[in-house]
């Protein structure tokens, strides 16, 4: 059983920045970790992923604004979000796959507004 805990969400004005963190209860160094988001009334969508070797993938809307990184010694994956827009408002979740089981965190709310 892997527990994922997201943190770092909150309210920010447009063009602001936030850094989200996903802390895992055990090492995820050998697997991928992904960030997803879900806005009200919309389906959950991929934001970014990072592999065990540090390879990254971003959704088109995240390219150039968001950066995913991992600090394996702390079992933590980060999502640095810059130039935030109101349409980035959503609950952000991290997930991982350990031994064939997919785990999700409880999510952290990000609100971008004036």
PDB file of N, CA and C in Angstrom:
ATOM      1  N   UNK A   1       0.845  -1.195   0.000  1.00  0.00           N
ATOM      2  CA  UNK A   1       0.000   0.000   0.000  1.00  0.00           C
ATOM      3  C   UNK A   1       0.884   1.250   0.000  1.00  0.00           C
ATOM      4  N   UNK A   2       0.617   2.141  -0.932  1.00  0.00           N
ATOM      5  CA  UNK A   2       1.373   3.382  -1.037  1.00  0.00           C
ATOM      6  C   UNK A   2       0.420   4.539  -0.772  1.00  0.00           C
ATOM      7  N   UNK A   3       0.823   5.419   0.083  1.00  0.00           N
ATOM      8  CA  UNK A   3       0.035   6.621   0.329  1.00  0.00           C
ATOM      9  C   UNK A   3       0.732   7.816  -0.307  1.00  0.00           C
ATOM     10  N   UNK A   4      -0.054   8.623  -1.000  1.00  0.00           N
ATOM     11  CA  UNK A   4       0.448   9.823  -1.641  1.00  0.00           C
ATOM     12  C   UNK A   4      -0.252  11.023  -1.016  1.00  0.00           C
ATOM     13  N   UNK A   5       0.503  12.014  -0.649  1.00  0.00           N
ATOM     14  CA  UNK A   5      -0.063  13.206  -0.033  1.00  0.00           C
ATOM     15  C   UNK A   5       0.413  14.430  -0.816  1.00  0.00           C
ATOM     16  N   UNK A   6      -0.553  15.144  -1.398  1.00  0.00           N
ATOM     17  CA  UNK A   6      -0.233  16.354  -2.123  1.00  0.00           C
ATOM     18  C   UNK A   6      -0.299  17.564  -1.198  1.00  0.00           C
ATOM     19  N   UNK A   7       0.504  18.550  -1.496  1.00  0.00           N
ATOM     20  CA  UNK A   7       0.473  19.796  -0.742  1.00  0.00           C
ATOM     21  C   UNK A   7       0.923  20.932  -1.647  1.00  0.00           C
ATOM     22  N   UNK A   8       0.730  22.157  -1.171  1.00  0.00           N
ATOM     23  CA  UNK A   8       1.209  23.316  -1.911  1.00  0.00           C
ATOM     24  C   UNK A   8       0.154  24.073  -2.689  1.00  0.00           C
ATOM     25  N   UNK A   9      -1.059  23.555  -2.704  1.00  0.00           N
ATOM     26  CA  UNK A   9      -2.117  24.263  -3.414  1.00  0.00           C
ATOM     27  C   UNK A   9      -2.546  25.511  -2.661  1.00  0.00           C
ATOM     28  N   UNK A  10      -3.414  26.277  -3.289  1.00  0.00           N
ATOM     29  CA  UNK A  10      -3.915  27.488  -2.666  1.00  0.00           C
ATOM     30  C   UNK A  10      -4.457  28.451  -3.698  1.00  0.00           C
ATOM     31  N   UNK A  11      -4.628  29.671  -3.289  1.00  0.00           N
ATOM     32  CA  UNK A  11      -5.131  30.720  -4.167  1.00  0.00           C
ATOM     33  C   UNK A  11      -3.961  31.571  -4.659  1.00  0.00           C
ATOM     34  N   UNK A  12      -3.991  31.897  -5.927  1.00  0.00           N
ATOM     35  CA  UNK A  12      -2.949  32.743  -6.505  1.00  0.00           C
ATOM     36  C   UNK A  12      -3.576  33.598  -7.596  1.00  0.00           C
ATOM     37  N   UNK A  13      -3.039  34.754  -7.781  1.00  0.00           N
ATOM     38  CA  UNK A  13      -3.522  35.633  -8.843  1.00  0.00           C
ATOM     39  C   UNK A  13      -2.982  35.184 -10.193  1.00  0.00           C
ATOM     40  N   UNK A  14      -3.663  35.538 -11.266  1.00  0.00           N
ATOM     41  CA  UNK A  14      -3.142  35.208 -12.606  1.00  0.00           C
ATOM     42  C   UNK A  14      -1.699  35.693 -12.774  1.00  0.00           C
ATOM     43  N   UNK A  15      -0.937  34.877 -13.476  1.00  0.00           N
ATOM     44  CA  UNK A  15       0.496  35.100 -13.720  1.00  0.00           C
ATOM     45  C   UNK A  15       1.356  34.775 -12.511  1.00  0.00           C
ATOM     46  N   UNK A  16       0.723  34.288 -11.444  1.00  0.00           N
ATOM     47  CA  UNK A  16       1.468  33.888 -10.266  1.00  0.00           C
ATOM     48  C   UNK A  16       2.030  32.475 -10.397  1.00  0.00           C
ATOM     49  N   UNK A  17       2.670  32.016  -9.308  1.00  0.00           N
ATOM     50  CA  UNK A  17       3.314  30.704  -9.300  1.00  0.00           C
ATOM     51  C   UNK A  17       2.946  29.926  -8.045  1.00  0.00           C
ATOM     52  N   UNK A  18       2.959  28.630  -8.185  1.00  0.00           N
ATOM     53  CA  UNK A  18       2.800  27.720  -7.055  1.00  0.00           C
ATOM     54  C   UNK A  18       3.700  26.515  -7.283  1.00  0.00           C
ATOM     55  N   UNK A  19       4.153  25.910  -6.201  1.00  0.00           N
ATOM     56  CA  UNK A  19       4.882  24.649  -6.306  1.00  0.00           C
ATOM     57  C   UNK A  19       4.131  23.600  -5.498  1.00  0.00           C
ATOM     58  N   UNK A  20       3.671  22.585  -6.192  1.00  0.00           N
ATOM     59  CA  UNK A  20       2.997  21.477  -5.552  1.00  0.00           C
ATOM     60  C   UNK A  20       4.010  20.392  -5.221  1.00  0.00           C
ATOM     61  N   UNK A  21       3.715  19.651  -4.168  1.00  0.00           N
ATOM     62  CA  UNK A  21       4.575  18.531  -3.770  1.00  0.00           C
ATOM     63  C   UNK A  21       3.729  17.288  -3.571  1.00  0.00           C
ATOM     64  N   UNK A  22       4.270  16.167  -3.957  1.00  0.00           N
ATOM     65  CA  UNK A  22       3.623  14.866  -3.775  1.00  0.00           C
ATOM     66  C   UNK A  22       4.577  13.989  -2.975  1.00  0.00           C
ATOM     67  N   UNK A  23       4.200  13.735  -1.730  1.00  0.00           N
ATOM     68  CA  UNK A  23       5.033  12.917  -0.845  1.00  0.00           C
ATOM     69  C   UNK A  23       4.496  11.505  -0.811  1.00  0.00           C
ATOM     70  N   UNK A  24       5.356  10.533  -1.080  1.00  0.00           N
ATOM     71  CA  UNK A  24       4.963   9.135  -1.065  1.00  0.00           C
ATOM     72  C   UNK A  24       5.404   8.475   0.237  1.00  0.00           C
ATOM     73  N   UNK A  25       4.605   7.516   0.676  1.00  0.00           N
ATOM     74  CA  UNK A  25       4.890   6.841   1.939  1.00  0.00           C
ATOM     75  C   UNK A  25       6.021   5.834   1.806  1.00  0.00           C
ATOM     76  N   UNK A  26       6.357   5.518   0.565  1.00  0.00           N
ATOM     77  CA  UNK A  26       7.495   4.649   0.322  1.00  0.00           C
ATOM     78  C   UNK A  26       8.150   5.077  -0.966  1.00  0.00           C
ATOM     79  N   UNK A  27       9.299   4.538  -1.211  1.00  0.00           N
ATOM     80  CA  UNK A  27      10.044   4.992  -2.361  1.00  0.00           C
ATOM     81  C   UNK A  27       9.314   4.706  -3.665  1.00  0.00           C
ATOM     82  N   UNK A  28       9.336   5.654  -4.539  1.00  0.00           N
ATOM     83  CA  UNK A  28       8.786   5.488  -5.890  1.00  0.00           C
ATOM     84  C   UNK A  28       9.908   5.659  -6.901  1.00  0.00           C
ATOM     85  N   UNK A  29      11.143   5.462  -6.452  1.00  0.00           N
ATOM     86  CA  UNK A  29      12.292   5.760  -7.291  1.00  0.00           C
ATOM     87  C   UNK A  29      12.311   4.896  -8.542  1.00  0.00           C
ATOM     88  N   UNK A  30      11.711   3.715  -8.473  1.00  0.00           N
ATOM     89  CA  UNK A  30      11.780   2.799  -9.613  1.00  0.00           C
ATOM     90  C   UNK A  30      10.559   2.868 -10.509  1.00  0.00           C
ATOM     91  N   UNK A  31       9.712   3.850 -10.308  1.00  0.00           N
ATOM     92  CA  UNK A  31       8.494   3.930 -11.099  1.00  0.00           C
ATOM     93  C   UNK A  31       8.199   5.373 -11.477  1.00  0.00           C
ATOM     94  N   UNK A  32       7.180   5.543 -12.287  1.00  0.00           N
ATOM     95  CA  UNK A  32       6.807   6.885 -12.706  1.00  0.00           C
ATOM     96  C   UNK A  32       5.924   7.531 -11.646  1.00  0.00           C
ATOM     97  N   UNK A  33       5.834   8.828 -11.695  1.00  0.00           N
ATOM     98  CA  UNK A  33       4.864   9.588 -10.908  1.00  0.00           C
ATOM     99  C   UNK A  33       4.234  10.605 -11.856  1.00  0.00           C
ATOM    100  N   UNK A  34       2.943  10.738 -11.728  1.00  0.00           N
ATOM    101  CA  UNK A  34       2.239  11.677 -12.596  1.00  0.00           C
ATOM    102  C   UNK A  34       1.439  12.691 -11.809  1.00  0.00           C
ATOM    103  N   UNK A  35       1.270  13.862 -12.410  1.00  0.00           N
ATOM    104  CA  UNK A  35       0.354  14.878 -11.881  1.00  0.00           C
ATOM    105  C   UNK A  35      -0.819  14.982 -12.844  1.00  0.00           C
ATOM    106  N   UNK A  36      -2.026  14.995 -12.288  1.00  0.00           N
ATOM    107  CA  UNK A  36      -3.262  15.158 -13.036  1.00  0.00           C
ATOM    108  C   UNK A  36      -4.042  16.288 -12.390  1.00  0.00           C
ATOM    109  N   UNK A  37      -5.063  16.749 -13.108  1.00  0.00           N
ATOM    110  CA  UNK A  37      -5.937  17.750 -12.521  1.00  0.00           C
ATOM    111  C   UNK A  37      -7.363  17.526 -12.974  1.00  0.00           C
ATOM    112  N   UNK A  38      -8.295  18.016 -12.159  1.00  0.00           N
ATOM    113  CA  UNK A  38      -9.713  17.913 -12.494  1.00  0.00           C
ATOM    114  C   UNK A  38     -10.406  19.195 -12.104  1.00  0.00           C
ATOM    115  N   UNK A  39     -10.931  19.868 -13.104  1.00  0.00           N
ATOM    116  CA  UNK A  39     -11.700  21.085 -12.877  1.00  0.00           C
ATOM    117  C   UNK A  39     -13.168  20.722 -12.703  1.00  0.00           C
ATOM    118  N   UNK A  40     -13.936  21.569 -12.055  1.00  0.00           N
ATOM    119  CA  UNK A  40     -15.364  21.280 -11.855  1.00  0.00           C
ATOM    120  C   UNK A  40     -16.074  21.014 -13.175  1.00  0.00           C
ATOM    121  N   UNK A  41     -16.800  19.909 -13.224  1.00  0.00           N
ATOM    122  CA  UNK A  41     -17.565  19.574 -14.410  1.00  0.00           C
ATOM    123  C   UNK A  41     -16.750  19.006 -15.551  1.00  0.00           C
ATOM    124  N   UNK A  42     -15.457  18.792 -15.320  1.00  0.00           N
ATOM    125  CA  UNK A  42     -14.599  18.268 -16.382  1.00  0.00           C
ATOM    126  C   UNK A  42     -13.958  16.962 -15.956  1.00  0.00           C
ATOM    127  N   UNK A  43     -13.461  16.227 -16.947  1.00  0.00           N
ATOM    128  CA  UNK A  43     -12.776  14.984 -16.651  1.00  0.00           C
ATOM    129  C   UNK A  43     -11.359  15.256 -16.136  1.00  0.00           C
ATOM    130  N   UNK A  44     -10.853  14.295 -15.401  1.00  0.00           N
ATOM    131  CA  UNK A  44      -9.483  14.390 -14.932  1.00  0.00           C
ATOM    132  C   UNK A  44      -8.550  14.297 -16.138  1.00  0.00           C
ATOM    133  N   UNK A  45      -7.535  15.161 -16.149  1.00  0.00           N
ATOM    134  CA  UNK A  45      -6.628  15.172 -17.282  1.00  0.00           C
ATOM    135  C   UNK A  45      -5.187  15.153 -16.814  1.00  0.00           C
ATOM    136  N   UNK A  46      -4.339  14.614 -17.676  1.00  0.00           N
ATOM    137  CA  UNK A  46      -2.918  14.546 -17.385  1.00  0.00           C
ATOM    138  C   UNK A  46      -2.296  15.923 -17.444  1.00  0.00           C
ATOM    139  N   UNK A  47      -1.411  16.203 -16.487  1.00  0.00           N
ATOM    140  CA  UNK A  47      -0.638  17.442 -16.515  1.00  0.00           C
ATOM    141  C   UNK A  47       0.798  17.132 -16.923  1.00  0.00           C
ATOM    142  N   UNK A  48       1.430  16.220 -16.187  1.00  0.00           N
ATOM    143  CA  UNK A  48       2.830  15.891 -16.465  1.00  0.00           C
ATOM    144  C   UNK A  48       3.173  14.577 -15.789  1.00  0.00           C
ATOM    145  N   UNK A  49       4.180  13.896 -16.335  1.00  0.00           N
ATOM    146  CA  UNK A  49       4.690  12.690 -15.715  1.00  0.00           C
ATOM    147  C   UNK A  49       6.210  12.731 -15.690  1.00  0.00           C
ATOM    148  N   UNK A  50       6.787  11.963 -14.776  1.00  0.00           N
ATOM    149  CA  UNK A  50       8.236  11.838 -14.705  1.00  0.00           C
ATOM    150  C   UNK A  50       8.555  10.370 -14.458  1.00  0.00           C
ATOM    151  N   UNK A  51       9.484   9.834 -15.237  1.00  0.00           N
ATOM    152  CA  UNK A  51       9.837   8.432 -15.103  1.00  0.00           C
ATOM    153  C   UNK A  51      10.898   8.246 -14.031  1.00  0.00           C
ATOM    154  N   UNK A  52      11.224   6.972 -13.788  1.00  0.00           N
ATOM    155  CA  UNK A  52      12.244   6.654 -12.801  1.00  0.00           C
ATOM    156  C   UNK A  52      13.610   7.217 -13.199  1.00  0.00           C
ATOM    157  N   UNK A  53      13.816   7.385 -14.491  1.00  0.00           N
ATOM    158  CA  UNK A  53      15.093   7.909 -14.966  1.00  0.00           C
ATOM    159  C   UNK A  53      15.068   9.427 -15.162  1.00  0.00           C
ATOM    160  N   UNK A  54      13.947  10.031 -14.794  1.00  0.00           N
ATOM    161  CA  UNK A  54      13.856  11.485 -14.904  1.00  0.00           C
ATOM    162  C   UNK A  54      13.309  11.996 -16.206  1.00  0.00           C
ATOM    163  N   UNK A  55      12.882  11.103 -17.076  1.00  0.00           N
ATOM    164  CA  UNK A  55      12.264  11.530 -18.313  1.00  0.00           C
ATOM    165  C   UNK A  55      10.912  12.169 -18.025  1.00  0.00           C
ATOM    166  N   UNK A  56      10.603  13.230 -18.735  1.00  0.00           N
ATOM    167  CA  UNK A  56       9.377  13.975 -18.455  1.00  0.00           C
ATOM    168  C   UNK A  56       8.483  14.052 -19.679  1.00  0.00           C
ATOM    169  N   UNK A  57       7.204  14.224 -19.406  1.00  0.00           N
ATOM    170  CA  UNK A  57       6.206  14.406 -20.460  1.00  0.00           C
ATOM    171  C   UNK A  57       5.190  15.419 -19.942  1.00  0.00           C
ATOM    172  N   UNK A  58       4.781  16.329 -20.813  1.00  0.00           N
ATOM    173  CA  UNK A  58       3.849  17.379 -20.419  1.00  0.00           C
ATOM    174  C   UNK A  58       2.669  17.443 -21.365  1.00  0.00           C
ATOM    175  N   UNK A  59       1.511  17.767 -20.793  1.00  0.00           N
ATOM    176  CA  UNK A  59       0.378  18.115 -21.628  1.00  0.00           C
ATOM    177  C   UNK A  59       0.703  19.425 -22.345  1.00  0.00           C
ATOM    178  N   UNK A  60       0.070  19.634 -23.475  1.00  0.00           N
ATOM    179  CA  UNK A  60       0.369  20.838 -24.259  1.00  0.00           C
ATOM    180  C   UNK A  60       0.179  22.112 -23.443  1.00  0.00           C
ATOM    181  N   UNK A  61      -0.862  22.162 -22.631  1.00  0.00           N
ATOM    182  CA  UNK A  61      -1.139  23.392 -21.870  1.00  0.00           C
ATOM    183  C   UNK A  61      -0.083  23.651 -20.804  1.00  0.00           C
ATOM    184  N   UNK A  62       0.681  22.616 -20.442  1.00  0.00           N
ATOM    185  CA  UNK A  62       1.682  22.746 -19.381  1.00  0.00           C
ATOM    186  C   UNK A  62       3.079  23.084 -19.916  1.00  0.00           C
ATOM    187  N   UNK A  63       3.303  22.819 -21.175  1.00  0.00           N
ATOM    188  CA  UNK A  63       4.633  23.041 -21.756  1.00  0.00           C
ATOM    189  C   UNK A  63       5.037  24.510 -21.671  1.00  0.00           C
ATOM    190  N   UNK A  64       6.239  24.722 -21.165  1.00  0.00           N
ATOM    191  CA  UNK A  64       6.752  26.084 -21.055  1.00  0.00           C
ATOM    192  C   UNK A  64       6.337  26.803 -19.787  1.00  0.00           C
ATOM    193  N   UNK A  65       5.353  26.266 -19.073  1.00  0.00           N
ATOM    194  CA  UNK A  65       4.894  26.924 -17.835  1.00  0.00           C
ATOM    195  C   UNK A  65       5.100  26.059 -16.599  1.00  0.00           C
ATOM    196  N   UNK A  66       4.935  24.745 -16.756  1.00  0.00           N
ATOM    197  CA  UNK A  66       5.035  23.833 -15.621  1.00  0.00           C
ATOM    198  C   UNK A  66       6.307  22.990 -15.734  1.00  0.00           C
ATOM    199  N   UNK A  67       6.867  22.641 -14.579  1.00  0.00           N
ATOM    200  CA  UNK A  67       8.042  21.779 -14.545  1.00  0.00           C
ATOM    201  C   UNK A  67       7.850  20.718 -13.477  1.00  0.00           C
ATOM    202  N   UNK A  68       7.984  19.457 -13.882  1.00  0.00           N
ATOM    203  CA  UNK A  68       7.895  18.351 -12.932  1.00  0.00           C
ATOM    204  C   UNK A  68       9.308  17.896 -12.600  1.00  0.00           C
ATOM    205  N   UNK A  69       9.535  17.591 -11.337  1.00  0.00           N
ATOM    206  CA  UNK A  69      10.859  17.127 -10.907  1.00  0.00           C
ATOM    207  C   UNK A  69      10.681  16.181  -9.733  1.00  0.00           C
ATOM    208  N   UNK A  70      11.728  15.445  -9.443  1.00  0.00           N
ATOM    209  CA  UNK A  70      11.629  14.499  -8.325  1.00  0.00           C
ATOM    210  C   UNK A  70      12.870  14.569  -7.465  1.00  0.00           C
ATOM    211  N   UNK A  71      12.666  14.345  -6.178  1.00  0.00           N
ATOM    212  CA  UNK A  71      13.758  14.284  -5.216  1.00  0.00           C
ATOM    213  C   UNK A  71      13.620  12.934  -4.529  1.00  0.00           C
ATOM    214  N   UNK A  72      14.291  11.932  -5.082  1.00  0.00           N
ATOM    215  CA  UNK A  72      14.100  10.556  -4.638  1.00  0.00           C
ATOM    216  C   UNK A  72      14.450  10.355  -3.173  1.00  0.00           C
ATOM    217  N   UNK A  73      15.450  11.065  -2.687  1.00  0.00           N
ATOM    218  CA  UNK A  73      15.850  10.894  -1.284  1.00  0.00           C
ATOM    219  C   UNK A  73      14.727  11.290  -0.331  1.00  0.00           C
ATOM    220  N   UNK A  74      13.817  12.123  -0.804  1.00  0.00           N
ATOM    221  CA  UNK A  74      12.685  12.561   0.022  1.00  0.00           C
ATOM    222  C   UNK A  74      11.367  11.945  -0.427  1.00  0.00           C
ATOM    223  N   UNK A  75      11.438  11.006  -1.384  1.00  0.00           N
ATOM    224  CA  UNK A  75      10.210  10.374  -1.898  1.00  0.00           C
ATOM    225  C   UNK A  75       9.188  11.427  -2.327  1.00  0.00           C
ATOM    226  N   UNK A  76       9.661  12.463  -2.946  1.00  0.00           N
ATOM    227  CA  UNK A  76       8.810  13.592  -3.288  1.00  0.00           C
ATOM    228  C   UNK A  76       8.955  13.964  -4.754  1.00  0.00           C
ATOM    229  N   UNK A  77       7.821  14.251  -5.360  1.00  0.00           N
ATOM    230  CA  UNK A  77       7.787  14.770  -6.721  1.00  0.00           C
ATOM    231  C   UNK A  77       7.123  16.144  -6.678  1.00  0.00           C
ATOM    232  N   UNK A  78       7.703  17.078  -7.391  1.00  0.00           N
ATOM    233  CA  UNK A  78       7.218  18.450  -7.377  1.00  0.00           C
ATOM    234  C   UNK A  78       6.602  18.825  -8.719  1.00  0.00           C
ATOM    235  N   UNK A  79       5.705  19.783  -8.667  1.00  0.00           N
ATOM    236  CA  UNK A  79       5.182  20.399  -9.887  1.00  0.00           C
ATOM    237  C   UNK A  79       5.272  21.910  -9.695  1.00  0.00           C
ATOM    238  N   UNK A  80       6.241  22.499 -10.351  1.00  0.00           N
ATOM    239  CA  UNK A  80       6.389  23.950 -10.321  1.00  0.00           C
ATOM    240  C   UNK A  80       5.500  24.546 -11.415  1.00  0.00           C
ATOM    241  N   UNK A  81       4.604  25.417 -11.025  1.00  0.00           N
ATOM    242  CA  UNK A  81       3.651  25.999 -11.966  1.00  0.00           C
ATOM    243  C   UNK A  81       3.858  27.507 -12.009  1.00  0.00           C
ATOM    244  N   UNK A  82       4.206  28.014 -13.159  1.00  0.00           N
ATOM    245  CA  UNK A  82       4.419  29.444 -13.361  1.00  0.00           C
ATOM    246  C   UNK A  82       3.403  29.989 -14.358  1.00  0.00           C
ATOM    247  N   UNK A  83       3.295  31.304 -14.393  1.00  0.00           N
ATOM    248  CA  UNK A  83       2.381  31.978 -15.330  1.00  0.00           C
ATOM    249  C   UNK A  83       0.988  31.366 -15.282  1.00  0.00           C
ATOM    250  N   UNK A  84       0.483  31.188 -14.087  1.00  0.00           N
ATOM    251  CA  UNK A  84      -0.807  30.523 -13.917  1.00  0.00           C
ATOM    252  C   UNK A  84      -1.941  31.347 -14.505  1.00  0.00           C
ATOM    253  N   UNK A  85      -2.936  30.640 -15.004  1.00  0.00           N
ATOM    254  CA  UNK A  85      -4.099  31.235 -15.640  1.00  0.00           C
ATOM    255  C   UNK A  85      -5.360  30.792 -14.908  1.00  0.00           C
ATOM    256  N   UNK A  86      -6.424  31.549 -15.007  1.00  0.00           N
ATOM    257  CA  UNK A  86      -7.675  31.113 -14.354  1.00  0.00           C
ATOM    258  C   UNK A  86      -8.100  29.711 -14.788  1.00  0.00           C
ATOM    259  N   UNK A  87      -7.832  29.343 -16.017  1.00  0.00           N
ATOM    260  CA  UNK A  87      -8.230  28.003 -16.489  1.00  0.00           C
ATOM    261  C   UNK A  87      -7.383  26.887 -15.885  1.00  0.00           C
ATOM    262  N   UNK A  88      -6.342  27.234 -15.120  1.00  0.00           N
ATOM    263  CA  UNK A  88      -5.574  26.220 -14.397  1.00  0.00           C
ATOM    264  C   UNK A  88      -6.237  25.851 -13.076  1.00  0.00           C
ATOM    265  N   UNK A  89      -7.311  26.539 -12.722  1.00  0.00           N
ATOM    266  CA  UNK A  89      -8.034  26.235 -11.489  1.00  0.00           C
ATOM    267  C   UNK A  89      -8.567  24.810 -11.546  1.00  0.00           C
ATOM    268  N   UNK A  90      -8.217  24.021 -10.538  1.00  0.00           N
ATOM    269  CA  UNK A  90      -8.596  22.610 -10.508  1.00  0.00           C
ATOM    270  C   UNK A  90      -8.068  21.994  -9.219  1.00  0.00           C
ATOM    271  N   UNK A  91      -8.507  20.766  -8.969  1.00  0.00           N
ATOM    272  CA  UNK A  91      -7.877  19.946  -7.938  1.00  0.00           C
ATOM    273  C   UNK A  91      -6.763  19.161  -8.623  1.00  0.00           C
ATOM    274  N   UNK A  92      -5.578  19.234  -8.077  1.00  0.00           N
ATOM    275  CA  UNK A  92      -4.411  18.572  -8.651  1.00  0.00           C
ATOM    276  C   UNK A  92      -4.104  17.313  -7.833  1.00  0.00           C
ATOM    277  N   UNK A  93      -3.927  16.213  -8.566  1.00  0.00           N
ATOM    278  CA  UNK A  93      -3.673  14.915  -7.959  1.00  0.00           C
ATOM    279  C   UNK A  93      -2.342  14.364  -8.460  1.00  0.00           C
ATOM    280  N   UNK A  94      -1.675  13.606  -7.601  1.00  0.00           N
ATOM    281  CA  UNK A  94      -0.540  12.839  -8.108  1.00  0.00           C
ATOM    282  C   UNK A  94      -0.895  11.363  -8.065  1.00  0.00           C
ATOM    283  N   UNK A  95      -0.245  10.599  -8.916  1.00  0.00           N
ATOM    284  CA  UNK A  95      -0.462   9.169  -8.912  1.00  0.00           C
ATOM    285  C   UNK A  95       0.815   8.432  -9.257  1.00  0.00           C
ATOM    286  N   UNK A  96       0.831   7.151  -8.928  1.00  0.00           N
ATOM    287  CA  UNK A  96       1.960   6.313  -9.246  1.00  0.00           C
ATOM    288  C   UNK A  96       1.488   4.874  -9.363  1.00  0.00           C
ATOM    289  N   UNK A  97       2.358   4.057  -9.921  1.00  0.00           N
ATOM    290  CA  UNK A  97       2.071   2.644 -10.106  1.00  0.00           C
ATOM    291  C   UNK A  97       3.199   1.878  -9.430  1.00  0.00           C
ATOM    292  N   UNK A  98       2.864   1.124  -8.408  1.00  0.00           N
ATOM    293  CA  UNK A  98       3.850   0.323  -7.701  1.00  0.00           C
ATOM    294  C   UNK A  98       3.383  -1.129  -7.736  1.00  0.00           C
ATOM    295  N   UNK A  99       4.175  -1.977  -8.354  1.00  0.00           N
ATOM    296  CA  UNK A  99       3.829  -3.389  -8.428  1.00  0.00           C
ATOM    297  C   UNK A  99       2.524  -3.668  -9.137  1.00  0.00           C
ATOM    298  N   UNK A 100       2.187  -2.821 -10.109  1.00  0.00           N
ATOM    299  CA  UNK A 100       0.964  -3.038 -10.862  1.00  0.00           C
ATOM    300  C   UNK A 100      -0.269  -2.408 -10.241  1.00  0.00           C
ATOM    301  N   UNK A 101      -0.138  -1.852  -9.087  1.00  0.00           N
ATOM    302  CA  UNK A 101      -1.245  -1.172  -8.425  1.00  0.00           C
ATOM    303  C   UNK A 101      -1.082   0.340  -8.621  1.00  0.00           C
ATOM    304  N   UNK A 102      -2.185   0.984  -9.013  1.00  0.00           N
ATOM    305  CA  UNK A 102      -2.174   2.433  -9.227  1.00  0.00           C
ATOM    306  C   UNK A 102      -2.710   3.116  -7.975  1.00  0.00           C
ATOM    307  N   UNK A 103      -2.002   4.109  -7.536  1.00  0.00           N
ATOM    308  CA  UNK A 103      -2.381   4.831  -6.321  1.00  0.00           C
ATOM    309  C   UNK A 103      -2.575   6.320  -6.649  1.00  0.00           C
ATOM    310  N   UNK A 104      -3.528   6.916  -5.952  1.00  0.00           N
ATOM    311  CA  UNK A 104      -3.824   8.349  -6.101  1.00  0.00           C
ATOM    312  C   UNK A 104      -3.772   9.030  -4.740  1.00  0.00           C
ATOM    313  N   UNK A 105      -3.369  10.283  -4.758  1.00  0.00           N
ATOM    314  CA  UNK A 105      -3.484  11.083  -3.560  1.00  0.00           C
ATOM    315  C   UNK A 105      -4.879  11.676  -3.433  1.00  0.00           C
ATOM    316  N   UNK A 106      -5.090  12.456  -2.387  1.00  0.00           N
ATOM    317  CA  UNK A 106      -6.411  13.026  -2.137  1.00  0.00           C
ATOM    318  C   UNK A 106      -6.624  14.335  -2.883  1.00  0.00           C
ATOM    319  N   UNK A 107      -5.564  14.893  -3.424  1.00  0.00           N
ATOM    320  CA  UNK A 107      -5.663  16.103  -4.218  1.00  0.00           C
ATOM    321  C   UNK A 107      -5.417  17.372  -3.415  1.00  0.00           C
ATOM    322  N   UNK A 108      -5.010  18.408  -4.127  1.00  0.00           N
ATOM    323  CA  UNK A 108      -4.824  19.724  -3.528  1.00  0.00           C
ATOM    324  C   UNK A 108      -5.447  20.765  -4.467  1.00  0.00           C
ATOM    325  N   UNK A 109      -6.219  21.669  -3.888  1.00  0.00           N
ATOM    326  CA  UNK A 109      -6.956  22.639  -4.692  1.00  0.00           C
ATOM    327  C   UNK A 109      -6.051  23.792  -5.109  1.00  0.00           C
ATOM    328  N   UNK A 110      -6.098  24.122  -6.377  1.00  0.00           N
ATOM    329  CA  UNK A 110      -5.414  25.302  -6.914  1.00  0.00           C
ATOM    330  C   UNK A 110      -6.477  26.232  -7.494  1.00  0.00           C
ATOM    331  N   UNK A 111      -6.494  27.459  -7.022  1.00  0.00           N
ATOM    332  CA  UNK A 111      -7.448  28.445  -7.510  1.00  0.00           C
ATOM    333  C   UNK A 111      -6.688  29.657  -8.030  1.00  0.00           C
ATOM    334  N   UNK A 112      -6.927  29.995  -9.284  1.00  0.00           N
ATOM    335  CA  UNK A 112      -6.268  31.144  -9.913  1.00  0.00           C
ATOM    336  C   UNK A 112      -7.348  32.171 -10.242  1.00  0.00           C
ATOM    337  N   UNK A 113      -7.312  33.292  -9.556  1.00  0.00           N
ATOM    338  CA  UNK A 113      -8.314  34.323  -9.792  1.00  0.00           C
ATOM    339  C   UNK A 113      -7.816  35.661  -9.274  1.00  0.00           C
ATOM    340  N   UNK A 114      -8.504  36.721  -9.691  1.00  0.00           N
ATOM    341  CA  UNK A 114      -8.149  38.068  -9.223  1.00  0.00           C
ATOM    342  C   UNK A 114      -8.840  38.349  -7.906  1.00  0.00           C
TER     343      UNK A 114
END
